[in-house]
XYZ file of N, CA, C and O in Angstrom:
684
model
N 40.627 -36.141 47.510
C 40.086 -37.485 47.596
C 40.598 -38.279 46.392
O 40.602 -37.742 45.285
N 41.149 -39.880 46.604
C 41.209 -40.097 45.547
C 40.402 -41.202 45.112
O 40.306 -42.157 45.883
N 39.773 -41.237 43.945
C 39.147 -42.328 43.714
C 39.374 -43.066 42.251
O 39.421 -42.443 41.190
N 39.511 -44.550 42.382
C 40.074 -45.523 41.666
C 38.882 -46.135 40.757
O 38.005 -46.949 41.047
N 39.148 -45.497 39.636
C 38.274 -46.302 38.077
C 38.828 -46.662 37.083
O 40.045 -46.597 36.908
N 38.030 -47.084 36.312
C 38.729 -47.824 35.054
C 38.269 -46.597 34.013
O 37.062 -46.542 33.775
N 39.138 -45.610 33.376
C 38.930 -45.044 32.180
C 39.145 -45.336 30.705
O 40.201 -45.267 30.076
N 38.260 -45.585 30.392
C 38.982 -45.674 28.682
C 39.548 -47.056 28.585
O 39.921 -47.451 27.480
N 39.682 -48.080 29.977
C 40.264 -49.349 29.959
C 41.161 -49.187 30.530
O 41.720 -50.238 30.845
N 41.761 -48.051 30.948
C 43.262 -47.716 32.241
C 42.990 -47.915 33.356
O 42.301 -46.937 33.645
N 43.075 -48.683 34.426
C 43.161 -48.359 36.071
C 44.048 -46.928 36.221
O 45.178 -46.761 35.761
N 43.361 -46.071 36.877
C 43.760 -44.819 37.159
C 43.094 -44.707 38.552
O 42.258 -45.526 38.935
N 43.560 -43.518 39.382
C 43.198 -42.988 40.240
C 43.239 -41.552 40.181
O 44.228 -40.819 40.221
N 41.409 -41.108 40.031
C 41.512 -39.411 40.117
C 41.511 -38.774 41.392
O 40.703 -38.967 42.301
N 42.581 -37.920 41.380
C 42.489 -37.183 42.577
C 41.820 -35.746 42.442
O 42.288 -34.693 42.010
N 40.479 -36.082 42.994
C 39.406 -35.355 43.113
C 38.858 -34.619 43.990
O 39.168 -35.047 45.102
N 38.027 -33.495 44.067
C 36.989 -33.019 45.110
C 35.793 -33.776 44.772
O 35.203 -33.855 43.695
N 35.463 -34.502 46.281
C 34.221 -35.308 46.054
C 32.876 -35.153 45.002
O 32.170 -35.999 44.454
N 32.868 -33.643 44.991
C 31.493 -32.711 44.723
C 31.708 -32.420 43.572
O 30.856 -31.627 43.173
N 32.814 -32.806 42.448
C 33.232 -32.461 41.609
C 32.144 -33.220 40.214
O 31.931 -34.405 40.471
N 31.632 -32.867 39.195
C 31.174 -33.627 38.328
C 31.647 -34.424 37.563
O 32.171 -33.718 36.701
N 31.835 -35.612 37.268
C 32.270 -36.348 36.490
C 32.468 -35.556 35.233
O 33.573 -35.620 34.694
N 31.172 -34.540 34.508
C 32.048 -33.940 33.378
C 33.214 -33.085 33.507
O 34.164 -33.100 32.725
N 33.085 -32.215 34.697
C 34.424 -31.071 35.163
C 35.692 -32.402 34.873
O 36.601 -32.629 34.075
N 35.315 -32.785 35.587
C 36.788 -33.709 36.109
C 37.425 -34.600 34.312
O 38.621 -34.724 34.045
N 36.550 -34.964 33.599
C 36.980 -35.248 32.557
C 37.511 -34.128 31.653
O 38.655 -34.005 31.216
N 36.416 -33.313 31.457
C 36.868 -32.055 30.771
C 38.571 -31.584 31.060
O 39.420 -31.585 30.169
N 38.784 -31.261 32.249
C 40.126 -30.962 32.890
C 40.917 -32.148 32.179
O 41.829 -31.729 31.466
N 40.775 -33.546 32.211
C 41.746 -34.360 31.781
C 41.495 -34.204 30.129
O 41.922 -35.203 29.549
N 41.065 -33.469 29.458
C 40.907 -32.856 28.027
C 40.052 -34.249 27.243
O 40.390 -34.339 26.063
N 39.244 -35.100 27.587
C 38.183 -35.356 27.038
C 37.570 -34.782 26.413
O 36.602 -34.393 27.066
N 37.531 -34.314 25.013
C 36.878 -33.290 23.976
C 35.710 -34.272 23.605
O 35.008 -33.847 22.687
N 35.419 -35.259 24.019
C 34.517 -35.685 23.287
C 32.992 -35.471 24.647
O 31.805 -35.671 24.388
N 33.405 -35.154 25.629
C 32.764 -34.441 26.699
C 32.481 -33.310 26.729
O 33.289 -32.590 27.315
N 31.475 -32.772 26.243
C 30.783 -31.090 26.170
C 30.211 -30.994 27.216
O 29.943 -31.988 27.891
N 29.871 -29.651 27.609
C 29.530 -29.093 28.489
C 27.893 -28.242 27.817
O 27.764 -27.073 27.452
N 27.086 -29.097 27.847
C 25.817 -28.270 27.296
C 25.129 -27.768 28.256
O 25.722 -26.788 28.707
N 23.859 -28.035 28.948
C 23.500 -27.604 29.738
C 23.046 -28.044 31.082
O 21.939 -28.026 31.619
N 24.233 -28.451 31.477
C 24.740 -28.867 32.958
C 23.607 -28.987 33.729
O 23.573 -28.572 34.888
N 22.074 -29.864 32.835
C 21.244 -30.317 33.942
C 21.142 -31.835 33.108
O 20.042 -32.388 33.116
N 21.925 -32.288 32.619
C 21.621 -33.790 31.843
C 20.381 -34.085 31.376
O 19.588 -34.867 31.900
N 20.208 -33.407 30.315
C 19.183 -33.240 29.389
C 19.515 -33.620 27.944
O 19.174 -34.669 27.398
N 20.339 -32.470 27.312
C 20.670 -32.289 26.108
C 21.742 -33.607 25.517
O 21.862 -34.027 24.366
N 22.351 -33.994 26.627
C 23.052 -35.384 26.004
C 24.294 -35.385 25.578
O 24.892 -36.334 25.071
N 24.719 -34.227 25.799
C 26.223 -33.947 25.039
C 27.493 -34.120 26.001
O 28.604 -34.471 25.604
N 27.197 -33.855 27.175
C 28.395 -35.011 28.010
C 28.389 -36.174 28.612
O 29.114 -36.409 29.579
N 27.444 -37.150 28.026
C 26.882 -38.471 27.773
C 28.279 -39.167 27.544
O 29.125 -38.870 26.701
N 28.332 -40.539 28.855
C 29.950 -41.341 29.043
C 28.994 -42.547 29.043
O 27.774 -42.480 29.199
N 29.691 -43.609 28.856
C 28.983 -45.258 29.800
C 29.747 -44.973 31.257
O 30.866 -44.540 31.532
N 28.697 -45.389 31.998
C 29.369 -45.485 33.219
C 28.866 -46.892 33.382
O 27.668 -47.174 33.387
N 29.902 -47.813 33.524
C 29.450 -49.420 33.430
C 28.942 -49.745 32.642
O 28.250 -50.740 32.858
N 28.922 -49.211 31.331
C 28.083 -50.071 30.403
C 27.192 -48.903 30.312
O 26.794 -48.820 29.150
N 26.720 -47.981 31.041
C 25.323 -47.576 31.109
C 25.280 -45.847 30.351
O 26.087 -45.079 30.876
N 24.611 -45.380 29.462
C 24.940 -44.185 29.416
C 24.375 -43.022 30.431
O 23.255 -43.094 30.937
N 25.353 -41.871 30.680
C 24.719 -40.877 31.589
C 25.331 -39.898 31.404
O 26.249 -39.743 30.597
N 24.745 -38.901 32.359
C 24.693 -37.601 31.884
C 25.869 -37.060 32.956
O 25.756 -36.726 34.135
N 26.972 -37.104 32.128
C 28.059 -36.511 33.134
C 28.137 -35.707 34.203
O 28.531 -35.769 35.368
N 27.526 -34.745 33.292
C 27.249 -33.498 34.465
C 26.912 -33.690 35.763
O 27.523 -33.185 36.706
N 25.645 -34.638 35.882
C 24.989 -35.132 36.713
C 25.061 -35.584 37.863
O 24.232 -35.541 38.772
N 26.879 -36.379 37.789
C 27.496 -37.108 38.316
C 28.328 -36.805 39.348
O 29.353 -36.211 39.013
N 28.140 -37.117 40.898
C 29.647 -36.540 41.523
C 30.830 -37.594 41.478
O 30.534 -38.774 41.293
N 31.613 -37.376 41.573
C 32.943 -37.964 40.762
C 32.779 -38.677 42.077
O 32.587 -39.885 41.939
N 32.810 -38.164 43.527
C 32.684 -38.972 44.660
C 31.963 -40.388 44.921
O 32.341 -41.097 45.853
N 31.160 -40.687 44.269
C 29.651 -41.742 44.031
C 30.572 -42.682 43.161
O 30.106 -43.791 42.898
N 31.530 -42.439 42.797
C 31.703 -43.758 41.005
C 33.150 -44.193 41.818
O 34.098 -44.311 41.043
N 33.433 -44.425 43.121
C 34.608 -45.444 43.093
C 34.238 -46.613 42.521
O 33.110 -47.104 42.548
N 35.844 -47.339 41.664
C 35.787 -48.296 41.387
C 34.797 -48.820 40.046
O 34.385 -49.962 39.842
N 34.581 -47.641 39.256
C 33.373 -47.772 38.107
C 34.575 -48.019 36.943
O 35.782 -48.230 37.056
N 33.714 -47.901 35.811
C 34.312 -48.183 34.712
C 33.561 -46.829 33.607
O 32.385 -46.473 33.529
N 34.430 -46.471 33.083
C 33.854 -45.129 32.389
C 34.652 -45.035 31.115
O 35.856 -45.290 31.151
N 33.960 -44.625 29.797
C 34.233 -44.887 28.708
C 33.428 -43.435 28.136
O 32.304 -43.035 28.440
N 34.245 -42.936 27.382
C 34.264 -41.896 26.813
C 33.663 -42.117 25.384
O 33.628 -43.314 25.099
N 33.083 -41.116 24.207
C 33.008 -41.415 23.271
C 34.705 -41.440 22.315
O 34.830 -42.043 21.249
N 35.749 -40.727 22.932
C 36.592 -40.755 22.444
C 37.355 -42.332 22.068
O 37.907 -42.652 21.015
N 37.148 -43.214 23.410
C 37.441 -44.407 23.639
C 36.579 -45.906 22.637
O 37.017 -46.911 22.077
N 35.324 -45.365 22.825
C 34.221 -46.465 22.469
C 34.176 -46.027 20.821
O 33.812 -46.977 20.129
N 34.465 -44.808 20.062
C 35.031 -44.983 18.928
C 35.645 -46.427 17.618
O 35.264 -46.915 16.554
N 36.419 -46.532 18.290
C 37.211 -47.853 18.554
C 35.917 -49.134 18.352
O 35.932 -50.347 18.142
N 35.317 -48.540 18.463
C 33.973 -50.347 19.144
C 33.317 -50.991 17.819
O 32.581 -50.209 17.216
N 33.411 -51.884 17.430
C 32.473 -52.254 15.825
C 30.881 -51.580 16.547
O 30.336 -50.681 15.906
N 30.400 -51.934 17.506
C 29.191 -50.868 17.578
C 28.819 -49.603 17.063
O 27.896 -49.237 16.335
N 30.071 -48.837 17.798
C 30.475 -47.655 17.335
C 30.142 -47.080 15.487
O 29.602 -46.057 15.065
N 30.760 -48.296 14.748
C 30.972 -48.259 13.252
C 30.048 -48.646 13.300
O 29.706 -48.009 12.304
N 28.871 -49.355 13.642
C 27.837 -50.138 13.167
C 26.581 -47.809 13.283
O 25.939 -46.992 12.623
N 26.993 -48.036 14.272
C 25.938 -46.822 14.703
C 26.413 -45.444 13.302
O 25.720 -44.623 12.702
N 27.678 -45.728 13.264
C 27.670 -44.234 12.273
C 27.324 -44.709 10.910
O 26.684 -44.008 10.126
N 27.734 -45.857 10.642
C 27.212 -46.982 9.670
C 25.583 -46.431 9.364
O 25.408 -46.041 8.210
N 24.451 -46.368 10.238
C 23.299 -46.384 10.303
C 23.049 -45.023 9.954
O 22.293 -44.664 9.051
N 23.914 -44.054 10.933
C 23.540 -42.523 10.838
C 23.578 -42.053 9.056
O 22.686 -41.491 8.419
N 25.269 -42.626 8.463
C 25.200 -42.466 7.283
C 24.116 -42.002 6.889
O 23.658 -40.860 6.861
N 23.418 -43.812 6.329
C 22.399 -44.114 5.259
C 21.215 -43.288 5.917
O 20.240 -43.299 5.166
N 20.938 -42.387 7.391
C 19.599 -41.927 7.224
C 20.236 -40.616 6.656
O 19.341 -39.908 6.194
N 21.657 -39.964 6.513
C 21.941 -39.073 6.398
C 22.261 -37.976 7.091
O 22.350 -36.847 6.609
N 22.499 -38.379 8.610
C 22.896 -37.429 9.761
C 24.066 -37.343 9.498
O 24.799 -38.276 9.172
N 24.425 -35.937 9.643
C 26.187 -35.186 9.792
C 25.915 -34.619 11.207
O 25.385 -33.581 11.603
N 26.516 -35.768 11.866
C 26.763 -35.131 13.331
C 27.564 -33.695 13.620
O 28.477 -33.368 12.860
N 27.209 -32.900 14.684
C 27.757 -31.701 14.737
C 29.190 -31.480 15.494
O 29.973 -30.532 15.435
N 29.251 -32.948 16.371
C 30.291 -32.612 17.423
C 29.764 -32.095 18.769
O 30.168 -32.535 19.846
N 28.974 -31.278 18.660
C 28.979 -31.082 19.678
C 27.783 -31.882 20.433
O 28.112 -31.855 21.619
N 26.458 -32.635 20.306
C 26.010 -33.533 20.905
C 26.264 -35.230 20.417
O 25.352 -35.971 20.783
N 27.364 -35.880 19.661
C 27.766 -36.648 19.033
C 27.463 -37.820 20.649
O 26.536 -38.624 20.743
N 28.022 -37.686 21.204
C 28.030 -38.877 22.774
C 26.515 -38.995 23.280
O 26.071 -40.069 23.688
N 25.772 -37.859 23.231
C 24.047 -38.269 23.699
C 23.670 -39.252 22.225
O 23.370 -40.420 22.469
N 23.673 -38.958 21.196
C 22.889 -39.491 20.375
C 23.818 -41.256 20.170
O 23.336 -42.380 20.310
N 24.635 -41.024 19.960
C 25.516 -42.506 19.590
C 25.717 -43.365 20.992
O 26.024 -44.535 20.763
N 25.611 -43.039 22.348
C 25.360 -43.271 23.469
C 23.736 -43.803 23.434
O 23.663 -44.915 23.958
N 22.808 -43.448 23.095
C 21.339 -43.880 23.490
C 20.967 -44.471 22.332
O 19.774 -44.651 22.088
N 22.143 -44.920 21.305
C 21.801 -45.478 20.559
C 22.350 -47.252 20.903
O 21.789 -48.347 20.955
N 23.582 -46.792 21.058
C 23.980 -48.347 21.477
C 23.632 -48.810 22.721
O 23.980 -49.902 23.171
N 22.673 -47.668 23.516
C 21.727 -48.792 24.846
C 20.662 -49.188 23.969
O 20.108 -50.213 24.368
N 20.082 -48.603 22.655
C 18.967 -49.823 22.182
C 19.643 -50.468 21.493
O 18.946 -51.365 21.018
N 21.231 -50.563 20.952
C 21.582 -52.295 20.339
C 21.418 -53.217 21.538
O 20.991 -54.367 21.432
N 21.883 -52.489 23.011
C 22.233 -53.648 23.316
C 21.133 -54.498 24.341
O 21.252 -55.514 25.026
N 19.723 -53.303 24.016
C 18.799 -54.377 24.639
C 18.238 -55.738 23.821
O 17.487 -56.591 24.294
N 18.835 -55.706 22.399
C 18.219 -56.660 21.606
C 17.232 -56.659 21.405
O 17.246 -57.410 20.429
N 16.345 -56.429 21.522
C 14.791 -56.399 21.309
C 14.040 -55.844 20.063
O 14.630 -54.933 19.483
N 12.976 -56.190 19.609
C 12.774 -55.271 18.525
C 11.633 -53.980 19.296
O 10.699 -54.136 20.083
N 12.165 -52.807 18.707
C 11.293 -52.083 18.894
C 10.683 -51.364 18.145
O 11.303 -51.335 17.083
N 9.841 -50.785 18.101
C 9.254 -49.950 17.181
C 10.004 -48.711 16.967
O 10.928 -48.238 17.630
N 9.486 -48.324 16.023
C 10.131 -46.741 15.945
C 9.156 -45.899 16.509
O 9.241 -44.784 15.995
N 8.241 -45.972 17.377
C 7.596 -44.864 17.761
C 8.484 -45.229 19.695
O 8.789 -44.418 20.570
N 8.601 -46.548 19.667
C 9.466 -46.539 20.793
C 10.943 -46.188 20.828
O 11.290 -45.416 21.721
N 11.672 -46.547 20.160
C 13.003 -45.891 19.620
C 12.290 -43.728 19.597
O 12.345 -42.833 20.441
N 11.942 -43.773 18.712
C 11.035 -42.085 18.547
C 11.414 -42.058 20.550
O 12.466 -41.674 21.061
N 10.613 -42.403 21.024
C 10.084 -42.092 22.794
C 11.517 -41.843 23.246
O 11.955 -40.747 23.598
N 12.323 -43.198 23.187
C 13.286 -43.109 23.775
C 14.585 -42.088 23.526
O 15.359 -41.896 24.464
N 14.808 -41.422 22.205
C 15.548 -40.820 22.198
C 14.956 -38.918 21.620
O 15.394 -38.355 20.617
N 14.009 -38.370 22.510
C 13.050 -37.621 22.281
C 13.757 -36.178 22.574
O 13.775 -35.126 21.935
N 14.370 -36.610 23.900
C 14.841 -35.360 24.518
C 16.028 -35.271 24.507
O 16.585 -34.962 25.560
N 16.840 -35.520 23.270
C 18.175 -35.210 23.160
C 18.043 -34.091 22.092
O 17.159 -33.909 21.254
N 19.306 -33.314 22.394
C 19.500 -31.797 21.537
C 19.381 -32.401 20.025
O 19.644 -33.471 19.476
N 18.881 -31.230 19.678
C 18.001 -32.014 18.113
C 18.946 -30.745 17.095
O 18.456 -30.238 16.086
N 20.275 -30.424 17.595
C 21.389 -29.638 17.188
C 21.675 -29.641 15.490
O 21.858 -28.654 14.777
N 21.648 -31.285 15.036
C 22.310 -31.338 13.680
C 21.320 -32.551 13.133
O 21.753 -33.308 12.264
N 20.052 -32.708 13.631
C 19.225 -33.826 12.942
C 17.806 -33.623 13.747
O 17.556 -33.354 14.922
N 17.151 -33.821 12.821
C 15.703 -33.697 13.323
C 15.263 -35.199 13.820
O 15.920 -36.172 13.451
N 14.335 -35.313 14.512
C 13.648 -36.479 15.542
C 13.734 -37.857 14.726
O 14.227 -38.948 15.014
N 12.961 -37.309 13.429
C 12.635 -38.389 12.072
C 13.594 -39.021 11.799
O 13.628 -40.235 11.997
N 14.837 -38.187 11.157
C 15.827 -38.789 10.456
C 16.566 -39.454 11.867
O 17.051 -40.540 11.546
N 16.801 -39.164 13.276
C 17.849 -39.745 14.269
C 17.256 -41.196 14.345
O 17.942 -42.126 14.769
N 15.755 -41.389 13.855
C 15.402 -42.330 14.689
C 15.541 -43.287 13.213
O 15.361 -44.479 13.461
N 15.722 -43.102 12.268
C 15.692 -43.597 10.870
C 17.433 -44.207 10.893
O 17.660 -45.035 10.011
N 18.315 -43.948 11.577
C 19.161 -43.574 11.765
C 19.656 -45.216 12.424
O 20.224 -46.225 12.008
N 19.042 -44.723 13.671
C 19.453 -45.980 14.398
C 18.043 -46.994 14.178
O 17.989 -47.555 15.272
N 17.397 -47.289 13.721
C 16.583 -48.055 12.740
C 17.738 -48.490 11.919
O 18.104 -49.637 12.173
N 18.315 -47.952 11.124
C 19.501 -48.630 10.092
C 20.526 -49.039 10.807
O 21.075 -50.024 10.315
N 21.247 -48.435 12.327
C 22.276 -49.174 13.065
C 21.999 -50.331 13.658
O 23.002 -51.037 13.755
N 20.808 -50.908 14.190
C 20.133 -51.833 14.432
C 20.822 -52.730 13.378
O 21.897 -53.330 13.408
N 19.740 -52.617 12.321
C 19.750 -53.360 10.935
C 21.780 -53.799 10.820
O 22.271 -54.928 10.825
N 22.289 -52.876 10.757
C 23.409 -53.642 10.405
C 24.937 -53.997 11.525
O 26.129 -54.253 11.351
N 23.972 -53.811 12.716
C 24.291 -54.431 14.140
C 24.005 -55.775 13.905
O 24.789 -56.591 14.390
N 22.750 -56.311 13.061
C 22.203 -57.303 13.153
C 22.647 -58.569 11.923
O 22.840 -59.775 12.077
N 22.695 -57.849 10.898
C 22.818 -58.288 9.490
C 24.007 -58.263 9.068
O 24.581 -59.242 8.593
N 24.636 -56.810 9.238
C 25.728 -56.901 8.654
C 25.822 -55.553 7.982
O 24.971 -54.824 8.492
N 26.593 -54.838 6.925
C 26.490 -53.800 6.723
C 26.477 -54.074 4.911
O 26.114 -53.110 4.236
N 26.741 -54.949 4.415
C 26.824 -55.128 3.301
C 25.761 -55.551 2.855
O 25.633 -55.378 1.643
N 24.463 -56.331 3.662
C 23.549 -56.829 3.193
C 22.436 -55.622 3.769
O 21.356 -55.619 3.178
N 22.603 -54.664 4.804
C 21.846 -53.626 5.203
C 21.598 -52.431 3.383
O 20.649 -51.862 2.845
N 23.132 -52.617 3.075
C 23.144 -51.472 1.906
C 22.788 -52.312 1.048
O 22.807 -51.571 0.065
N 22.452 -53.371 0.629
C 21.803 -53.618 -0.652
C 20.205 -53.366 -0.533
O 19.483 -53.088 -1.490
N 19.560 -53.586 1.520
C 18.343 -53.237 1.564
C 18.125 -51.967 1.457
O 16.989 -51.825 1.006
N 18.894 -50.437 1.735
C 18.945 -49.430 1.572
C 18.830 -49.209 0.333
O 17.841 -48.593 -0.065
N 19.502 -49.518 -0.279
C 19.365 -49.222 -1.924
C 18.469 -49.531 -2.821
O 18.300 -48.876 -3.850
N 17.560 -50.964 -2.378
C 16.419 -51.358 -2.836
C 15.199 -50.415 -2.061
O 14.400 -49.941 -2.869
N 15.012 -50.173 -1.043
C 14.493 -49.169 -0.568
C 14.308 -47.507 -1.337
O 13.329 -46.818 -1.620
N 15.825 -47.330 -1.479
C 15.921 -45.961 -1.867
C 15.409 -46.171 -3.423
O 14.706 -45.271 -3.883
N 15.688 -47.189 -4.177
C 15.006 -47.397 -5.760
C 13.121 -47.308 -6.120
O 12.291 -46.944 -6.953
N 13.332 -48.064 -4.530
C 11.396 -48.212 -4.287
C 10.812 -47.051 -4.478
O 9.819 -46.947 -5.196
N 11.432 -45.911 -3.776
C 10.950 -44.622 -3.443
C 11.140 -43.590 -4.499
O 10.919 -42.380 -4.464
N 11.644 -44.423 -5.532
C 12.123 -43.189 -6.856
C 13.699 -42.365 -6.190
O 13.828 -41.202 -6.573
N 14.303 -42.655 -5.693
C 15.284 -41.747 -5.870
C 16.295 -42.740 -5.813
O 17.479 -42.424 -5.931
């Protein structure tokens, strides 16, 4: 079967088995930034935008997405979002592991881009059930609390509030 999407910003056509998962089928085209965790879209680690939207690759039959648009973390890298989000992870102090890097930086830039303010016990909610591999709940959500901030502000005026922060607190 073949079916026609936009990858990474390429018009391509994959020639596919309908039933095939969107992560298989990337994986095969060597998308490393697509893991294979536990192939019930939970853990977050083969997390793509599909239109804008993040999801759980696995999840996906490659048959269902003619004509979509799909963006890899390898691709969206590239994005000032992108820099804005590791920007944030920095200052809470997350060292991503690699291997769930696309669930967490994926469900982070669906809360830049609802705009809204939210709380951190809602931010907390929303990103609850992703693999908690290389950062605990506290610091992810402290995290994108600071990608927000300099999504919003800027990154130069975020680190002078970080630093007045971090002085507040004695360290």
């Amino acid at each position: 079967m073949n079916v026609p999407v936009t990858l990474n910003g390429d018009k391509t056509i994959l020639d596919v088995r309908p039933e095939e998962s969107l992560m298989s089928v990337l994986r095969k085209r060597e998308f490393t930034s697509v893991k294979c965790g536990c192939n019930q879209g939970h853990c977050g680690s083969c997390t793509v935008l599909l239109n804008d939207n993040p999801v759980a690759a696995c999840k996906i039959p490659i048959g269902i997405i003619r004509d979509s648009d799909i963006v890899t973390l390898n691709y969206f890298s590239g994005s000032k979002e992108y820099t804005a989000i590791m920007q944030g992870f920095e200052l809470a102090g997350i060292k991503l592991c690699g291997y769930c890097n696309a669930g967490k930086v994926f469900s982070t830039y669906q809360i830049l881009k609802m705009n809204k303010n939210l709380s951190r016990n809602e931010i907390t909610d929303f990103v609850k059930n992703l693999s908690p591999c290389c950062t605990d709940l506290q610091t992810l959500t402290n995290g994108i609390i600071w990608a927000i901030e300099i999504n919003n502000k800027g990154y130069e005026s975020t680190l002078r509030k970080y630093k007045l922060t971090q002085k507040a607190n004695g360290r």
